[in-house]
């Protein structure tokens, strides 16, 4: 009986990860197009929307990670508030990730890509959205990695 529980635990995490990834792709196909429909009303249309989504993805991911980390800390008095904040930030991260994943170019470049529900319609409607989205994502991650290590040096320079 212990062997079956041990083998179930080995299978449970990969199965849960596979279900989560499959669910994410299903949500992306369902809601990703709806998110990119907002780009028509966004400043600078698709390019501005892609830049905004690319910037927000690492920020919301980091906020969710830090919120959930504070829930598990022993000194946390407000664990329910941190849990709620983490859930909100995680939901925002999923929405941002869905929008980023829809900006990835599809394989075909036929006229069917101009229709919604095809993986490449975003790039036909907003050329360059992929590059701007990925570029803003990379720039934000680089800045979030570089800035905390340099902030004390920057403060010392401005104090002189």
XYZ file of C-alpha atoms in Angstrom:
160
model
C 0.000 0.000 0.000
C 2.852 2.401 0.713
C 4.320 1.753 -2.710
C 1.131 2.801 -4.450
C 1.013 6.046 -2.433
C 4.659 6.747 -3.227
C 4.159 6.095 -6.928
C 1.016 8.266 -6.919
C 2.994 11.144 -5.393
C 5.600 10.809 -8.141
C 2.912 10.974 -10.811
C 0.734 13.641 -9.183
C 3.046 16.650 -9.638
C 3.830 16.075 -13.329
C 0.161 15.319 -14.000
C -0.903 18.518 -12.242
C 1.685 20.494 -14.211
C 0.477 18.982 -17.467
C -3.142 19.789 -16.623
C -2.169 23.355 -15.662
C -0.294 23.909 -18.922
C -3.159 22.415 -20.934
C -5.650 24.584 -19.083
C -3.493 27.653 -19.691
C -3.400 26.971 -23.429
C -7.161 26.416 -23.483
C -7.701 29.714 -21.644
C -5.289 31.430 -24.013
C -7.257 30.289 -27.031
C -10.503 31.297 -25.379
C -9.576 34.613 -23.724
C -6.353 35.584 -25.506
C -8.219 36.953 -28.487
C -10.539 38.899 -26.225
C -7.540 40.514 -24.537
C -6.023 41.561 -27.845
C -9.370 43.046 -28.892
C -8.659 45.674 -26.216
C -5.578 46.734 -28.192
C -7.752 48.747 -30.571
C -8.647 51.076 -27.688
C -5.130 51.178 -26.187
C -2.755 54.114 -26.734
C -0.556 53.257 -29.763
C -2.910 50.300 -30.468
C -1.216 46.893 -30.692
C 2.341 48.109 -30.161
C 1.390 49.975 -26.985
C -0.697 47.070 -25.742
C 2.156 44.632 -26.377
C 4.611 46.893 -24.556
C 2.256 47.249 -21.588
C 1.665 43.519 -21.331
C 5.385 42.800 -21.667
C 6.211 45.206 -18.838
C 3.428 44.009 -16.536
C 4.157 40.267 -16.779
C 7.400 40.180 -14.735
C 6.079 42.789 -12.295
C 2.890 40.873 -11.489
C 4.790 37.574 -11.331
C 7.271 39.022 -8.825
C 4.464 40.561 -6.771
C 2.621 37.222 -6.596
C 5.790 35.359 -5.669
C 6.626 37.807 -2.874
C 3.074 37.815 -1.548
C 2.971 34.035 -1.306
C 6.433 34.067 0.278
C 5.170 36.396 3.012
C 2.272 34.073 3.733
C 4.713 31.307 4.617
C 6.969 33.474 6.771
C 6.752 32.847 10.521
C 6.482 36.544 11.409
C 3.504 37.236 9.162
C 0.503 38.528 11.118
C -1.623 39.188 8.061
C -1.371 35.908 6.183
C -4.939 36.069 4.820
C -4.291 39.519 3.350
C -1.055 38.324 1.760
C -2.889 35.289 0.384
C -5.553 37.510 -1.173
C -2.883 39.817 -2.630
C -1.012 36.811 -3.997
C -4.136 35.421 -5.648
C -4.934 38.775 -7.272
C -1.351 39.163 -8.529
C -1.291 35.548 -9.763
C -4.538 36.118 -11.670
C -3.070 39.266 -13.237
C 0.031 37.270 -14.158
C -2.056 34.617 -15.889
C -3.972 37.268 -17.849
C -0.703 38.945 -18.882
C 0.823 35.608 -19.861
C -2.229 34.838 -22.012
C -1.823 38.125 -23.851
C 1.919 37.588 -24.330
C 1.385 34.078 -25.654
C -1.100 35.317 -28.269
C 1.532 37.746 -29.598
C 3.780 34.835 -30.626
C 3.700 34.504 -34.405
C 1.928 31.527 -35.915
C 3.364 29.226 -38.569
C 1.232 30.087 -41.558
C 0.887 33.443 -43.220
C -2.199 32.795 -45.301
C -5.362 34.837 -45.406
C -6.893 32.616 -42.722
C -4.564 34.275 -40.224
C -6.545 37.456 -40.584
C -9.458 35.757 -38.844
C -9.638 35.484 -35.098
C -8.879 32.160 -33.431
C -5.910 31.615 -35.726
C -2.570 31.706 -33.896
C -1.137 34.431 -36.101
C -3.937 36.984 -36.471
C -2.466 39.318 -33.848
C 0.753 39.706 -35.829
C -1.094 40.333 -39.080
C -3.259 42.979 -37.492
C -0.427 44.524 -35.423
C 2.885 43.907 -37.208
C 5.777 44.158 -34.800
C 3.681 43.416 -31.726
C 5.685 40.270 -31.042
C 9.025 42.081 -31.071
C 7.759 44.921 -28.913
C 6.126 42.534 -26.421
C 9.189 40.317 -26.074
C 11.522 43.338 -26.040
C 9.615 45.069 -23.250
C 9.465 41.782 -21.333
C 13.250 41.324 -21.631
C 13.950 44.961 -20.757
C 11.762 44.780 -17.655
C 13.350 41.534 -16.460
C 16.818 43.014 -17.028
C 15.924 46.191 -15.163
C 14.347 44.266 -12.278
C 17.485 42.132 -12.018
C 20.022 44.934 -12.431
C 18.424 47.782 -10.463
C 18.296 46.279 -6.931
C 22.007 45.469 -7.012
C 22.903 48.970 -8.222
C 20.521 51.048 -6.111
C 22.923 51.569 -3.202
C 25.641 52.736 -5.604
C 23.207 55.114 -7.280
C 22.163 56.558 -3.907
C 25.808 57.111 -2.947
C 26.429 58.966 -6.221
C 23.456 61.272 -5.740
C 24.420 62.062 -2.127
C 27.804 63.494 -3.185
